[in-house]
Amino acid sequence: VHDEPILVGFTVLNNGKQRMLEFRYDFLGRIIRPRSFRAIEMDTDFFYMALTERSIRVFQSQVYTRDCGNANE
């Protein structure tokens, strides 16, 4: 009974880590060339990365405008 909160916490953190890694490898890896960005630091709730100027333009054109570009409509 006393181990359940620890198991729930472990599961939440493990799932968060899995989602961040999926974002890094599955999502960013498909949109931006791997040599165009470097992961600096990552945790379950943040992801710091360095991007080249070209990768920022690619990210803005393929992701940002698609997801947020029609916000005024």
PDB file of N, CA and C in Angstrom:
ATOM      1  N   VAL A   1       0.833  -1.195   0.000  1.00  0.00           N
ATOM      2  CA  VAL A   1       0.000   0.000   0.000  1.00  0.00           C
ATOM      3  C   VAL A   1       0.869   1.247   0.000  1.00  0.00           C
ATOM      4  N   HIS A   2       1.957   1.241   0.738  1.00  0.00           N
ATOM      5  CA  HIS A   2       2.802   2.426   0.832  1.00  0.00           C
ATOM      6  C   HIS A   2       3.680   2.633  -0.403  1.00  0.00           C
ATOM      7  N   ASP A   3       3.839   1.600  -1.196  1.00  0.00           N
ATOM      8  CA  ASP A   3       4.669   1.711  -2.393  1.00  0.00           C
ATOM      9  C   ASP A   3       3.924   2.310  -3.579  1.00  0.00           C
ATOM     10  N   GLU A   4       2.594   2.377  -3.528  1.00  0.00           N
ATOM     11  CA  GLU A   4       1.821   2.860  -4.670  1.00  0.00           C
ATOM     12  C   GLU A   4       2.153   4.296  -5.074  1.00  0.00           C
ATOM     13  N   PRO A   5       2.277   5.261  -4.143  1.00  0.00           N
ATOM     14  CA  PRO A   5       2.643   6.623  -4.578  1.00  0.00           C
ATOM     15  C   PRO A   5       4.005   6.684  -5.262  1.00  0.00           C
ATOM     16  N   ILE A   6       4.942   5.879  -4.821  1.00  0.00           N
ATOM     17  CA  ILE A   6       6.264   5.856  -5.442  1.00  0.00           C
ATOM     18  C   ILE A   6       6.161   5.290  -6.855  1.00  0.00           C
ATOM     19  N   LEU A   7       5.376   4.244  -7.029  1.00  0.00           N
ATOM     20  CA  LEU A   7       5.210   3.648  -8.358  1.00  0.00           C
ATOM     21  C   LEU A   7       4.491   4.605  -9.308  1.00  0.00           C
ATOM     22  N   VAL A   8       3.505   5.326  -8.813  1.00  0.00           N
ATOM     23  CA  VAL A   8       2.803   6.299  -9.646  1.00  0.00           C
ATOM     24  C   VAL A   8       3.764   7.411 -10.063  1.00  0.00           C
ATOM     25  N   GLY A   9       4.531   7.930  -9.126  1.00  0.00           N
ATOM     26  CA  GLY A   9       5.504   8.978  -9.441  1.00  0.00           C
ATOM     27  C   GLY A   9       6.545   8.504 -10.439  1.00  0.00           C
ATOM     28  N   PHE A  10       7.038   7.304 -10.253  1.00  0.00           N
ATOM     29  CA  PHE A  10       8.021   6.741 -11.189  1.00  0.00           C
ATOM     30  C   PHE A  10       7.422   6.607 -12.587  1.00  0.00           C
ATOM     31  N   THR A  11       6.185   6.147 -12.655  1.00  0.00           N
ATOM     32  CA  THR A  11       5.521   5.970 -13.950  1.00  0.00           C
ATOM     33  C   THR A  11       5.327   7.307 -14.655  1.00  0.00           C
ATOM     34  N   VAL A  12       4.907   8.318 -13.928  1.00  0.00           N
ATOM     35  CA  VAL A  12       4.708   9.643 -14.519  1.00  0.00           C
ATOM     36  C   VAL A  12       6.019  10.190 -15.059  1.00  0.00           C
ATOM     37  N   LEU A  13       7.081  10.111 -14.289  1.00  0.00           N
ATOM     38  CA  LEU A  13       8.382  10.602 -14.751  1.00  0.00           C
ATOM     39  C   LEU A  13       8.907   9.793 -15.932  1.00  0.00           C
ATOM     40  N   ASN A  14       8.720   8.494 -15.891  1.00  0.00           N
ATOM     41  CA  ASN A  14       9.181   7.643 -16.984  1.00  0.00           C
ATOM     42  C   ASN A  14       8.423   7.946 -18.279  1.00  0.00           C
ATOM     43  N   ASN A  15       7.114   8.143 -18.181  1.00  0.00           N
ATOM     44  CA  ASN A  15       6.326   8.489 -19.362  1.00  0.00           C
ATOM     45  C   ASN A  15       6.707   9.866 -19.900  1.00  0.00           C
ATOM     46  N   GLY A  16       6.981  10.810 -19.015  1.00  0.00           N
ATOM     47  CA  GLY A  16       7.432  12.130 -19.443  1.00  0.00           C
ATOM     48  C   GLY A  16       8.756  12.066 -20.182  1.00  0.00           C
ATOM     49  N   LYS A  17       9.666  11.269 -19.669  1.00  0.00           N
ATOM     50  CA  LYS A  17      10.960  11.099 -20.324  1.00  0.00           C
ATOM     51  C   LYS A  17      10.786  10.452 -21.702  1.00  0.00           C
ATOM     52  N   GLN A  18       9.923   9.468 -21.792  1.00  0.00           N
ATOM     53  CA  GLN A  18       9.657   8.795 -23.069  1.00  0.00           C
ATOM     54  C   GLN A  18       9.110   9.784 -24.096  1.00  0.00           C
ATOM     55  N   ARG A  19       8.165  10.626 -23.699  1.00  0.00           N
ATOM     56  CA  ARG A  19       7.578  11.599 -24.623  1.00  0.00           C
ATOM     57  C   ARG A  19       8.611  12.624 -25.084  1.00  0.00           C
ATOM     58  N   MET A  20       9.487  13.069 -24.197  1.00  0.00           N
ATOM     59  CA  MET A  20      10.524  14.024 -24.583  1.00  0.00           C
ATOM     60  C   MET A  20      11.497  13.395 -25.579  1.00  0.00           C
ATOM     61  N   LEU A  21      11.855  12.139 -25.359  1.00  0.00           N
ATOM     62  CA  LEU A  21      12.750  11.462 -26.294  1.00  0.00           C
ATOM     63  C   LEU A  21      12.069  11.231 -27.647  1.00  0.00           C
ATOM     64  N   GLU A  22      10.776  10.920 -27.630  1.00  0.00           N
ATOM     65  CA  GLU A  22      10.035  10.791 -28.882  1.00  0.00           C
ATOM     66  C   GLU A  22      10.009  12.122 -29.628  1.00  0.00           C
ATOM     67  N   PHE A  23       9.817  13.209 -28.911  1.00  0.00           N
ATOM     68  CA  PHE A  23       9.832  14.525 -29.534  1.00  0.00           C
ATOM     69  C   PHE A  23      11.184  14.799 -30.170  1.00  0.00           C
ATOM     70  N   ARG A  24      12.238  14.497 -29.454  1.00  0.00           N
ATOM     71  CA  ARG A  24      13.598  14.774 -29.931  1.00  0.00           C
ATOM     72  C   ARG A  24      13.932  13.940 -31.165  1.00  0.00           C
ATOM     73  N   TYR A  25      13.707  12.639 -31.101  1.00  0.00           N
ATOM     74  CA  TYR A  25      14.151  11.759 -32.182  1.00  0.00           C
ATOM     75  C   TYR A  25      13.105  11.577 -33.276  1.00  0.00           C
ATOM     76  N   ASP A  26      11.854  11.395 -32.921  1.00  0.00           N
ATOM     77  CA  ASP A  26      10.828  11.106 -33.927  1.00  0.00           C
ATOM     78  C   ASP A  26      10.310  12.366 -34.614  1.00  0.00           C
ATOM     79  N   PHE A  27      10.085  13.418 -33.853  1.00  0.00           N
ATOM     80  CA  PHE A  27       9.509  14.630 -34.424  1.00  0.00           C
ATOM     81  C   PHE A  27      10.575  15.546 -35.010  1.00  0.00           C
ATOM     82  N   LEU A  28      11.515  16.003 -34.192  1.00  0.00           N
ATOM     83  CA  LEU A  28      12.546  16.920 -34.684  1.00  0.00           C
ATOM     84  C   LEU A  28      13.439  16.262 -35.725  1.00  0.00           C
ATOM     85  N   GLY A  29      13.720  14.989 -35.546  1.00  0.00           N
ATOM     86  CA  GLY A  29      14.575  14.281 -36.488  1.00  0.00           C
ATOM     87  C   GLY A  29      13.995  14.199 -37.888  1.00  0.00           C
ATOM     88  N   ARG A  30      12.669  14.254 -37.998  1.00  0.00           N
ATOM     89  CA  ARG A  30      12.022  14.217 -39.310  1.00  0.00           C
ATOM     90  C   ARG A  30      11.977  15.588 -39.960  1.00  0.00           C
ATOM     91  N   ILE A  31      11.904  16.647 -39.174  1.00  0.00           N
ATOM     92  CA  ILE A  31      11.734  17.991 -39.712  1.00  0.00           C
ATOM     93  C   ILE A  31      13.062  18.708 -39.931  1.00  0.00           C
ATOM     94  N   ILE A  32      13.972  18.566 -38.985  1.00  0.00           N
ATOM     95  CA  ILE A  32      15.242  19.293 -39.031  1.00  0.00           C
ATOM     96  C   ILE A  32      16.381  18.282 -39.123  1.00  0.00           C
ATOM     97  N   ARG A  33      17.347  18.583 -39.977  1.00  0.00           N
ATOM     98  CA  ARG A  33      18.509  17.704 -40.083  1.00  0.00           C
ATOM     99  C   ARG A  33      19.212  17.593 -38.738  1.00  0.00           C
ATOM    100  N   PRO A  34      19.643  16.396 -38.353  1.00  0.00           N
ATOM    101  CA  PRO A  34      20.271  16.204 -37.037  1.00  0.00           C
ATOM    102  C   PRO A  34      21.494  17.090 -36.785  1.00  0.00           C
ATOM    103  N   ARG A  35      22.224  17.454 -37.815  1.00  0.00           N
ATOM    104  CA  ARG A  35      23.395  18.315 -37.620  1.00  0.00           C
ATOM    105  C   ARG A  35      23.025  19.779 -37.452  1.00  0.00           C
ATOM    106  N   SER A  36      21.747  20.096 -37.627  1.00  0.00           N
ATOM    107  CA  SER A  36      21.293  21.488 -37.529  1.00  0.00           C
ATOM    108  C   SER A  36      20.846  21.888 -36.136  1.00  0.00           C
ATOM    109  N   PHE A  37      20.813  20.950 -35.217  1.00  0.00           N
ATOM    110  CA  PHE A  37      20.438  21.292 -33.848  1.00  0.00           C
ATOM    111  C   PHE A  37      21.176  20.401 -32.864  1.00  0.00           C
ATOM    112  N   ARG A  38      21.355  20.916 -31.679  1.00  0.00           N
ATOM    113  CA  ARG A  38      22.015  20.180 -30.601  1.00  0.00           C
ATOM    114  C   ARG A  38      21.179  20.300 -29.347  1.00  0.00           C
ATOM    115  N   ALA A  39      20.919  19.180 -28.732  1.00  0.00           N
ATOM    116  CA  ALA A  39      20.233  19.191 -27.445  1.00  0.00           C
ATOM    117  C   ALA A  39      21.228  19.669 -26.388  1.00  0.00           C
ATOM    118  N   ILE A  40      20.826  20.650 -25.622  1.00  0.00           N
ATOM    119  CA  ILE A  40      21.693  21.184 -24.572  1.00  0.00           C
ATOM    120  C   ILE A  40      21.328  20.577 -23.228  1.00  0.00           C
ATOM    121  N   GLU A  41      20.038  20.614 -22.921  1.00  0.00           N
ATOM    122  CA  GLU A  41      19.571  20.066 -21.654  1.00  0.00           C
ATOM    123  C   GLU A  41      18.110  19.675 -21.823  1.00  0.00           C
ATOM    124  N   MET A  42      17.723  18.569 -21.182  1.00  0.00           N
ATOM    125  CA  MET A  42      16.350  18.099 -21.316  1.00  0.00           C
ATOM    126  C   MET A  42      15.911  17.462 -20.008  1.00  0.00           C
ATOM    127  N   ASP A  43      14.668  17.707 -19.665  1.00  0.00           N
ATOM    128  CA  ASP A  43      14.044  17.066 -18.518  1.00  0.00           C
ATOM    129  C   ASP A  43      12.617  16.739 -18.917  1.00  0.00           C
ATOM    130  N   THR A  44      11.803  16.330 -17.993  1.00  0.00           N
ATOM    131  CA  THR A  44      10.441  15.941 -18.346  1.00  0.00           C
ATOM    132  C   THR A  44       9.559  17.128 -18.683  1.00  0.00           C
ATOM    133  N   ASP A  45       9.981  18.350 -18.359  1.00  0.00           N
ATOM    134  CA  ASP A  45       9.126  19.513 -18.622  1.00  0.00           C
ATOM    135  C   ASP A  45       9.812  20.631 -19.397  1.00  0.00           C
ATOM    136  N   PHE A  46      11.043  20.439 -19.846  1.00  0.00           N
ATOM    137  CA  PHE A  46      11.698  21.447 -20.680  1.00  0.00           C
ATOM    138  C   PHE A  46      12.737  20.799 -21.585  1.00  0.00           C
ATOM    139  N   PHE A  47      13.042  21.513 -22.662  1.00  0.00           N
ATOM    140  CA  PHE A  47      14.014  21.023 -23.636  1.00  0.00           C
ATOM    141  C   PHE A  47      14.742  22.227 -24.209  1.00  0.00           C
ATOM    142  N   TYR A  48      15.992  22.412 -23.832  1.00  0.00           N
ATOM    143  CA  TYR A  48      16.819  23.487 -24.367  1.00  0.00           C
ATOM    144  C   TYR A  48      17.654  22.929 -25.505  1.00  0.00           C
ATOM    145  N   MET A  49      17.645  23.639 -26.635  1.00  0.00           N
ATOM    146  CA  MET A  49      18.450  23.191 -27.760  1.00  0.00           C
ATOM    147  C   MET A  49      19.007  24.389 -28.507  1.00  0.00           C
ATOM    148  N   ALA A  50      20.098  24.148 -29.188  1.00  0.00           N
ATOM    149  CA  ALA A  50      20.708  25.161 -30.045  1.00  0.00           C
ATOM    150  C   ALA A  50      20.339  24.828 -31.476  1.00  0.00           C
ATOM    151  N   LEU A  51      19.888  25.840 -32.214  1.00  0.00           N
ATOM    152  CA  LEU A  51      19.460  25.661 -33.602  1.00  0.00           C
ATOM    153  C   LEU A  51      20.299  26.526 -34.533  1.00  0.00           C
ATOM    154  N   THR A  52      20.548  26.026 -35.726  1.00  0.00           N
ATOM    155  CA  THR A  52      21.167  26.866 -36.738  1.00  0.00           C
ATOM    156  C   THR A  52      20.105  27.810 -37.293  1.00  0.00           C
ATOM    157  N   GLU A  53      20.538  28.838 -37.959  1.00  0.00           N
ATOM    158  CA  GLU A  53      19.598  29.806 -38.521  1.00  0.00           C
ATOM    159  C   GLU A  53      18.675  29.139 -39.546  1.00  0.00           C
ATOM    160  N   ARG A  54      19.213  28.266 -40.349  1.00  0.00           N
ATOM    161  CA  ARG A  54      18.399  27.565 -41.347  1.00  0.00           C
ATOM    162  C   ARG A  54      17.355  26.684 -40.681  1.00  0.00           C
ATOM    163  N   SER A  55      17.727  25.979 -39.622  1.00  0.00           N
ATOM    164  CA  SER A  55      16.768  25.094 -38.961  1.00  0.00           C
ATOM    165  C   SER A  55      15.638  25.879 -38.302  1.00  0.00           C
ATOM    166  N   ILE A  56      15.911  27.090 -37.867  1.00  0.00           N
ATOM    167  CA  ILE A  56      14.852  27.933 -37.312  1.00  0.00           C
ATOM    168  C   ILE A  56      13.852  28.286 -38.406  1.00  0.00           C
ATOM    169  N   ARG A  57      14.349  28.638 -39.587  1.00  0.00           N
ATOM    170  CA  ARG A  57      13.444  28.950 -40.706  1.00  0.00           C
ATOM    171  C   ARG A  57      12.617  27.731 -41.100  1.00  0.00           C
ATOM    172  N   VAL A  58      13.241  26.569 -41.156  1.00  0.00           N
ATOM    173  CA  VAL A  58      12.520  25.341 -41.497  1.00  0.00           C
ATOM    174  C   VAL A  58      11.456  25.053 -40.450  1.00  0.00           C
ATOM    175  N   PHE A  59      11.817  25.169 -39.192  1.00  0.00           N
ATOM    176  CA  PHE A  59      10.868  24.915 -38.108  1.00  0.00           C
ATOM    177  C   PHE A  59       9.686  25.875 -38.197  1.00  0.00           C
ATOM    178  N   GLN A  60       9.970  27.156 -38.440  1.00  0.00           N
ATOM    179  CA  GLN A  60       8.898  28.139 -38.536  1.00  0.00           C
ATOM    180  C   GLN A  60       7.985  27.869 -39.725  1.00  0.00           C
ATOM    181  N   SER A  61       8.560  27.502 -40.847  1.00  0.00           N
ATOM    182  CA  SER A  61       7.743  27.306 -42.041  1.00  0.00           C
ATOM    183  C   SER A  61       6.939  26.010 -42.001  1.00  0.00           C
ATOM    184  N   GLN A  62       7.477  24.952 -41.405  1.00  0.00           N
ATOM    185  CA  GLN A  62       6.803  23.664 -41.450  1.00  0.00           C
ATOM    186  C   GLN A  62       5.979  23.349 -40.212  1.00  0.00           C
ATOM    187  N   VAL A  63       6.322  23.926 -39.095  1.00  0.00           N
ATOM    188  CA  VAL A  63       5.622  23.573 -37.860  1.00  0.00           C
ATOM    189  C   VAL A  63       4.826  24.740 -37.319  1.00  0.00           C
ATOM    190  N   TYR A  64       5.475  25.852 -37.093  1.00  0.00           N
ATOM    191  CA  TYR A  64       4.830  26.978 -36.425  1.00  0.00           C
ATOM    192  C   TYR A  64       3.652  27.509 -37.237  1.00  0.00           C
ATOM    193  N   THR A  65       3.839  27.740 -38.528  1.00  0.00           N
ATOM    194  CA  THR A  65       2.748  28.292 -39.325  1.00  0.00           C
ATOM    195  C   THR A  65       1.616  27.292 -39.504  1.00  0.00           C
ATOM    196  N   ARG A  66       1.924  26.022 -39.568  1.00  0.00           N
ATOM    197  CA  ARG A  66       0.894  24.995 -39.725  1.00  0.00           C
ATOM    198  C   ARG A  66       0.039  24.892 -38.465  1.00  0.00           C
ATOM    199  N   ASP A  67       0.678  24.933 -37.283  1.00  0.00           N
ATOM    200  CA  ASP A  67      -0.043  24.754 -36.031  1.00  0.00           C
ATOM    201  C   ASP A  67      -0.635  26.048 -35.496  1.00  0.00           C
ATOM    202  N   CYS A  68       0.021  27.177 -35.728  1.00  0.00           N
ATOM    203  CA  CYS A  68      -0.400  28.431 -35.108  1.00  0.00           C
ATOM    204  C   CYS A  68      -0.776  29.500 -36.112  1.00  0.00           C
ATOM    205  N   GLY A  69      -0.550  29.274 -37.375  1.00  0.00           N
ATOM    206  CA  GLY A  69      -0.750  30.312 -38.369  1.00  0.00           C
ATOM    207  C   GLY A  69      -2.178  30.733 -38.574  1.00  0.00           C
ATOM    208  N   ASN A  70      -3.132  29.890 -38.284  1.00  0.00           N
ATOM    209  CA  ASN A  70      -4.534  30.224 -38.483  1.00  0.00           C
ATOM    210  C   ASN A  70      -5.224  30.603 -37.183  1.00  0.00           C
ATOM    211  N   ALA A  71      -4.492  31.124 -36.254  1.00  0.00           N
ATOM    212  CA  ALA A  71      -5.053  31.449 -34.940  1.00  0.00           C
ATOM    213  C   ALA A  71      -6.072  32.593 -35.019  1.00  0.00           C
ATOM    214  N   ASN A  72      -5.924  33.483 -36.007  1.00  0.00           N
ATOM    215  CA  ASN A  72      -6.835  34.620 -36.116  1.00  0.00           C
ATOM    216  C   ASN A  72      -8.124  34.296 -36.857  1.00  0.00           C
ATOM    217  N   GLU A  73      -8.214  33.138 -37.448  1.00  0.00           N
ATOM    218  CA  GLU A  73      -9.407  32.776 -38.231  1.00  0.00           C
ATOM    219  C   GLU A  73     -10.486  32.217 -37.332  1.00  0.00           C
TER     220      GLU A  73
END
